[in-house]
Coordinates of C-alpha atoms and ligand atoms in Angstrom, one line a residue:
M1 CA 23.2 2.7 -0.1
D2 CA 19.4 2.6 0.3
K3 CA 17.8 -0.1 -1.2
Q4 CA 15.5 0.7 -4.1
F5 CA 13.3 -2.5 -3.8
F6 CA 11.9 -4.7 -1.1
T7 CA 11.8 -8.2 -1.3
L8 CA 8.8 -10.3 -0.1
Y9 CA 9.4 -13.8 1.5
N10 CA 8.5 -15.4 -1.6
G11 CA 11.5 -13.6 -3.6
L12 CA 9.7 -11.1 -5.4
K13 CA 11.3 -7.8 -5.5
I14 CA 8.9 -4.7 -5.0
P15 CA 9.9 -1.1 -5.8
A16 CA 10.6 0.7 -2.7
I17 CA 8.0 3.6 -3.4
G18 CA 4.7 3.0 -4.9
F19 CA 2.5 5.6 -6.7
G20 CA -0.8 6.1 -4.5
T21 CA -4.2 6.5 -6.7
W22 CA -6.9 6.6 -4.2
Q23 CA -9.3 9.7 -5.1
I24 CA -8.0 10.0 -8.5
K25 CA -10.7 9.6 -10.9
N26 CA -10.8 7.2 -13.6
D27 CA -10.5 9.9 -16.4
I28 CA -7.2 11.5 -15.2
V29 CA -5.5 8.4 -13.8
K30 CA -4.0 7.5 -16.8
D31 CA -2.1 11.0 -17.2
A32 CA -1.4 10.9 -13.4
C33 CA 0.3 6.9 -14.0
L34 CA 1.8 8.2 -17.2
T35 CA 3.8 11.3 -15.4
A36 CA 4.7 9.1 -12.7
L37 CA 6.0 6.4 -14.7
K38 CA 8.0 8.9 -16.9
E39 CA 9.4 10.3 -13.6
G40 CA 10.6 6.6 -12.6
Y41 CA 7.9 5.3 -10.5
R42 CA 7.6 1.3 -11.2
H43 CA 4.9 0.7 -8.7
I44 CA 1.4 1.7 -8.7
D45 CA -1.4 0.9 -5.9
T46 CA -4.7 0.7 -7.2
A47 CA -7.8 -0.9 -5.7
K48 CA -11.5 -2.2 -7.3
A49 CA -13.0 0.4 -4.5
Y50 CA -10.9 3.3 -6.4
G51 CA -12.8 3.0 -9.5
N52 CA -9.8 3.8 -11.7
E53 CA -8.3 0.2 -12.7
K54 CA -9.1 0.7 -16.2
G55 CA -7.2 4.0 -16.5
V56 CA -4.1 2.6 -14.5
G57 CA -4.1 -0.4 -17.2
E58 CA -4.5 1.9 -20.1
S59 CA -1.3 3.9 -18.4
L60 CA 0.7 0.4 -18.6
K61 CA -0.4 0.0 -22.3
E62 CA 1.0 3.5 -23.2
C63 CA 4.0 4.1 -21.1
G64 CA 6.6 2.3 -23.3
L65 CA 7.7 -0.1 -20.5
T66 CA 7.1 -3.8 -20.4
R67 CA 4.5 -5.4 -18.3
E68 CA 7.4 -6.8 -16.1
D69 CA 8.9 -3.4 -15.5
V70 CA 5.9 -1.8 -13.4
F71 CA 4.7 -3.9 -10.2
I72 CA 1.1 -3.2 -10.0
T73 CA -1.0 -3.8 -6.7
S74 CA -4.9 -4.1 -6.4
K75 CA -7.3 -4.9 -3.7
I76 CA -10.8 -7.1 -3.3
P77 CA -13.2 -4.5 -1.6
A78 CA -13.8 -4.4 2.0
E79 CA -17.5 -5.6 1.5
I80 CA -16.8 -8.6 -0.6
K81 CA -16.6 -11.5 2.1
D82 CA -17.1 -14.6 0.4
Y83 CA -15.2 -17.0 -1.7
E84 CA -17.2 -16.7 -4.7
D85 CA -17.6 -13.0 -4.9
A86 CA -13.8 -12.8 -4.2
K87 CA -12.8 -15.1 -7.1
R88 CA -15.4 -12.7 -9.5
C89 CA -13.3 -9.6 -8.2
I90 CA -9.7 -10.7 -8.9
R91 CA -11.2 -11.6 -12.4
E92 CA -12.8 -8.6 -12.7
S93 CA -9.5 -6.5 -12.1
L94 CA -7.6 -8.7 -14.2
E95 CA -9.8 -7.7 -16.8
L96 CA -10.2 -4.0 -15.9
L97 CA -6.5 -3.8 -15.6
D98 CA -6.0 -5.5 -18.9
T99 CA -3.2 -7.7 -17.6
K100 CA -2.6 -11.5 -17.4
Y101 CA -1.2 -11.2 -13.7
I102 CA -1.5 -8.8 -11.1
D103 CA 1.9 -8.3 -8.9
L104 CA 0.0 -8.0 -5.6
M105 CA -3.5 -8.5 -4.6
L106 CA -4.7 -7.7 -1.0
I107 CA -8.2 -7.8 1.1
H108 CA -8.5 -4.1 1.4
A109 CA -9.8 -4.3 4.9
P110 CA -10.8 -7.0 7.4
R111 CA -14.4 -5.7 7.7
P112 CA -16.7 -3.7 5.4
W113 CA -15.9 0.0 5.9
E114 CA -18.8 1.1 7.7
E115 CA -18.0 -1.5 10.2
M116 CA -14.2 -0.7 10.6
A117 CA -14.4 1.4 13.6
N118 CA -15.9 -1.3 15.6
R119 CA -13.4 -4.0 16.6
N120 CA -16.0 -5.6 19.2
G121 CA -18.5 -6.1 16.6
H122 CA -18.7 -9.0 14.2
R123 CA -15.0 -9.8 13.3
Y124 CA -15.3 -11.5 10.1
F125 CA -12.6 -14.1 10.7
K126 CA -14.2 -17.0 9.2
E127 CA -15.2 -14.8 6.0
N128 CA -11.7 -13.7 5.8
I129 CA -10.4 -17.1 5.8
E130 CA -12.6 -17.5 2.3
V131 CA -11.7 -14.4 0.6
Y132 CA -8.1 -15.1 1.3
R133 CA -8.5 -18.9 0.0
A134 CA -9.5 -17.1 -3.3
L135 CA -6.7 -15.2 -3.4
E136 CA -4.3 -18.5 -2.6
E137 CA -5.9 -20.2 -5.5
A138 CA -5.4 -17.2 -8.1
F139 CA -2.0 -16.8 -6.6
E140 CA -1.3 -20.9 -7.1
E141 CA -2.8 -20.6 -11.0
G142 CA 0.1 -17.8 -11.4
L143 CA -2.5 -14.8 -12.0
L144 CA -1.4 -13.0 -8.9
K145 CA 2.4 -12.7 -8.2
S146 CA 2.0 -12.3 -4.6
I147 CA -1.1 -11.8 -1.8
G148 CA -1.7 -10.0 1.3
V149 CA -3.9 -7.9 3.3
S150 CA -4.6 -4.4 4.5
N151 CA -5.7 -2.8 7.7
F152 CA -5.4 -5.9 9.2
D153 CA -4.6 -6.1 13.1
I154 CA -2.4 -8.6 14.9
D155 CA -5.4 -10.9 15.3
D156 CA -6.8 -10.6 12.0
L157 CA -3.4 -11.5 10.5
N158 CA -3.2 -14.7 13.2
N159 CA -6.4 -15.9 12.1
I160 CA -5.2 -16.0 8.2
I161 CA -1.6 -17.4 9.5
K162 CA -3.3 -20.1 11.5
N163 CA -6.3 -21.2 9.0
N164 CA -4.8 -20.6 5.4
K165 CA -2.1 -22.1 4.0
I166 CA 0.1 -18.8 2.5
K167 CA 0.9 -16.4 5.0
P168 CA 0.4 -13.0 3.7
M169 CA 3.3 -11.1 2.0
V170 CA 2.0 -7.4 2.8
N171 CA 0.0 -5.7 5.4
Q172 CA -0.6 -2.3 3.9
I173 CA -1.7 0.0 6.9
C174 CA -1.8 3.8 7.6
I175 CA 1.4 5.1 8.6
F176 CA 2.7 8.6 8.9
A177 CA 4.7 10.8 11.5
G178 CA 2.1 10.9 14.2
C179 CA 0.4 7.7 13.4
T180 CA 3.0 4.6 13.9
P181 CA 1.3 1.6 15.1
T182 CA 4.9 0.3 16.2
D183 CA 3.3 -3.0 17.8
L184 CA 1.4 -4.0 14.3
I185 CA 4.6 -2.9 12.6
D186 CA 6.8 -5.0 14.8
Y187 CA 4.5 -8.4 14.5
C188 CA 4.8 -8.0 10.6
K189 CA 8.2 -7.7 10.7
N190 CA 8.6 -10.7 13.0
N191 CA 6.5 -12.6 10.6
N192 CA 8.3 -11.4 7.5
I193 CA 5.3 -9.6 6.0
L194 CA 6.3 -6.5 4.4
V195 CA 4.3 -3.3 5.8
E196 CA 3.4 -1.0 3.3
A197 CA 2.6 2.6 4.7
Y198 CA -0.5 4.2 2.9
S199 CA -1.3 8.1 3.7
P200 CA 2.5 8.8 4.1
L201 CA 1.5 12.3 4.0
A202 CA -1.7 11.7 6.2
T203 CA -3.9 12.5 3.0
G204 CA -2.2 16.1 3.3
R205 CA -2.9 17.0 6.7
L206 CA 0.9 17.0 7.7
F207 CA 1.7 20.4 5.9
D208 CA 0.7 22.6 8.6
K209 CA 2.2 20.8 11.6
P210 CA 4.9 23.1 13.1
L211 CA 6.9 20.5 14.5
I212 CA 7.0 18.7 10.9
I213 CA 7.7 22.3 9.5
D214 CA 10.6 23.0 11.5
M215 CA 12.2 19.5 11.1
A216 CA 11.8 19.8 7.4
K217 CA 13.6 23.3 7.3
K218 CA 16.6 21.7 9.6
Y219 CA 17.1 18.9 6.7
N220 CA 16.5 21.4 3.9
V221 CA 13.9 19.4 2.4
S222 CA 10.0 19.7 1.7
I223 CA 7.7 18.4 4.3
A224 CA 6.4 15.6 1.9
K225 CA 10.1 14.3 1.4
L226 CA 10.7 14.2 5.2
A227 CA 7.4 12.8 6.0
I228 CA 8.0 9.9 3.0
R229 CA 11.4 9.4 4.1
Y230 CA 10.3 8.9 7.5
C231 CA 8.3 5.9 6.7
Y232 CA 11.1 4.5 4.5
Q233 CA 13.2 4.6 7.6
L234 CA 11.0 2.8 9.6
D235 CA 11.5 -0.1 6.9
T236 CA 8.2 0.3 5.4
L237 CA 7.0 1.0 2.0
P238 CA 5.4 4.6 1.5
L239 CA 2.4 4.9 -1.1
P240 CA 2.2 8.8 -1.8
K241 CA -0.4 10.0 -4.0
S242 CA -0.6 13.2 -6.1
I243 CA -1.9 14.6 -9.1
T244 CA 0.4 17.3 -9.3
P245 CA 3.5 16.6 -11.8
S246 CA 6.1 18.4 -9.8
R247 CA 5.3 16.9 -6.5
I248 CA 4.7 13.4 -8.2
K249 CA 8.5 14.1 -8.8
E250 CA 9.4 15.3 -5.6
N251 CA 7.8 12.5 -3.6
L252 CA 10.2 10.0 -5.5
D253 CA 13.0 11.9 -4.9
I254 CA 14.0 10.6 -1.1
F255 CA 17.3 9.1 -1.5
D256 CA 19.7 12.3 -0.9
F257 CA 19.2 12.7 2.8
E258 CA 19.0 10.7 6.0
I259 CA 17.0 11.4 9.2
S260 CA 18.9 11.0 12.5
E261 CA 17.8 8.3 14.8
E262 CA 16.8 11.1 17.4
D263 CA 14.5 12.6 14.7
M264 CA 13.0 9.4 13.9
K265 CA 12.1 8.9 17.9
I266 CA 10.5 12.4 17.6
L267 CA 8.6 11.7 14.7
K268 CA 7.4 8.4 16.0
N269 CA 6.3 9.9 19.4
I270 CA 4.6 13.0 17.8
S271 CA 0.7 13.2 18.4
F272 CA -1.4 16.0 16.8
Ligands
LIG301 P1 -0.9 10.9 1.0 O1 -0.1 10.4 0.0 O2 -0.8 10.8 2.4 O3 -1.5 12.5 0.5 C1 -1.8 13.0 -0.7 C2 -2.2 14.4 -0.4 O4 -1.3 15.1 -0.3 C3 -2.8 15.1 -1.7 O5 -4.0 16.1 -1.1 C4 -1.8 15.6 -2.5 O6 -2.3 16.7 -3.3 C5 -1.0 16.0 -1.4 N1 0.5 16.0 -1.9 C6 1.3 15.0 -2.4 N2 2.5 15.5 -2.7 C7 2.5 16.3 -2.1 C8 4.0 17.3 -2.0 N3 4.9 17.0 -2.6 N4 3.7 18.5 -1.7 C9 2.4 19.1 -1.0 N5 1.2 18.1 -1.0 C10 1.4 16.9 -1.5 O7 -2.7 10.4 0.5 P2 -3.6 9.4 0.5 O8 -4.1 9.0 -1.0 O9 -4.4 9.2 1.7 O10 -2.7 8.0 0.6 C11 -1.6 7.3 -0.4 C12 -2.2 6.2 -1.1 O11 -2.2 4.9 -0.2 C13 -3.4 6.4 -1.5 O12 -3.5 6.9 -2.8 C14 -3.7 4.7 -1.6 O13 -3.2 4.1 -3.0 C15 -3.1 4.3 -0.8 N6 -4.3 4.1 0.5 C16 -4.7 2.8 1.2 C17 -5.6 2.6 2.0 C18 -5.9 1.5 2.3 O14 -7.1 1.1 2.7 N7 -5.1 0.3 2.0 C19 -6.2 3.9 2.8 C20 -5.7 5.2 1.9 C21 -4.9 5.5 0.9 P3 -2.4 16.5 -4.9 O15 -2.8 15.2 -5.4 O16 -3.3 17.7 -5.1 O17 -0.9 16.9 -5.3

């Protein structure tokens, strides 16, 4: 049977599909999250940079579930690169979400967004050790149930593994059919780091790709279901986003079919 949870190396269980909230404004995110929670999502992905933690927190209060029932992820902004600022951001996220703890907190990116494309520029290795140290302390205080990173390459991860105390539990990276960073995924798996797949629908750009359209027809499923199932079968945790109630429901419903090994290879190797 398909697993409904992934388990982090510290034993924490994390629901196998997360509800993405990037680009959902704070004034509508509460309703989107309430719909998602009503449909059965138990995992919401937000970030300080999305500006919607307050609304996400309100949905937690209004959904009728207990805090323990819902797994919440947030992120320290990519531009925050020192220890004190990182500590402040963790406190602010706790306040905005209005919660005693956050289930998973990530460093949003190894470099500020403006510098992300430039792997040959300043790499922020020393700074990331300090930001991650703030995560480690909050983890040890019980304010964060798990900690990790996002958009980290192998050398960024190695830097943390070598120089910090607690190995990241998660690396959240961009994965969709047509964008499958196999070496990085394998590296994470070999180190027991759970890989989360963000933008599993390529932020909406997968829907006009003939190969994907044909394969979805073959399995008699929607394109979104095929794409989300692809990430899941890579053993990575998909984080689809939608503000449309029917799509929110559809994106959770990926457990009634299986993509063959042959088709997984095709999806892994396509490029657009
Ligand atoms: P995505 O989930 O790849 O795609 C979302 C787009 O697809 C929206 O335009 C949505 O439209 C549409 N869509 C969703 N379900 C659909 C369906 N069943 N049928 C047709 N269209 C559908 O988008 P994403 O926001 O880039 O990624 C998902 C989440 O990953 C984010 O929300 C965020 O939580 C996370 N993320 C993290 C990072 C990072 O740096 N760590 C970066 C990007 C994303 P509607 O909303 O209009 O329905």
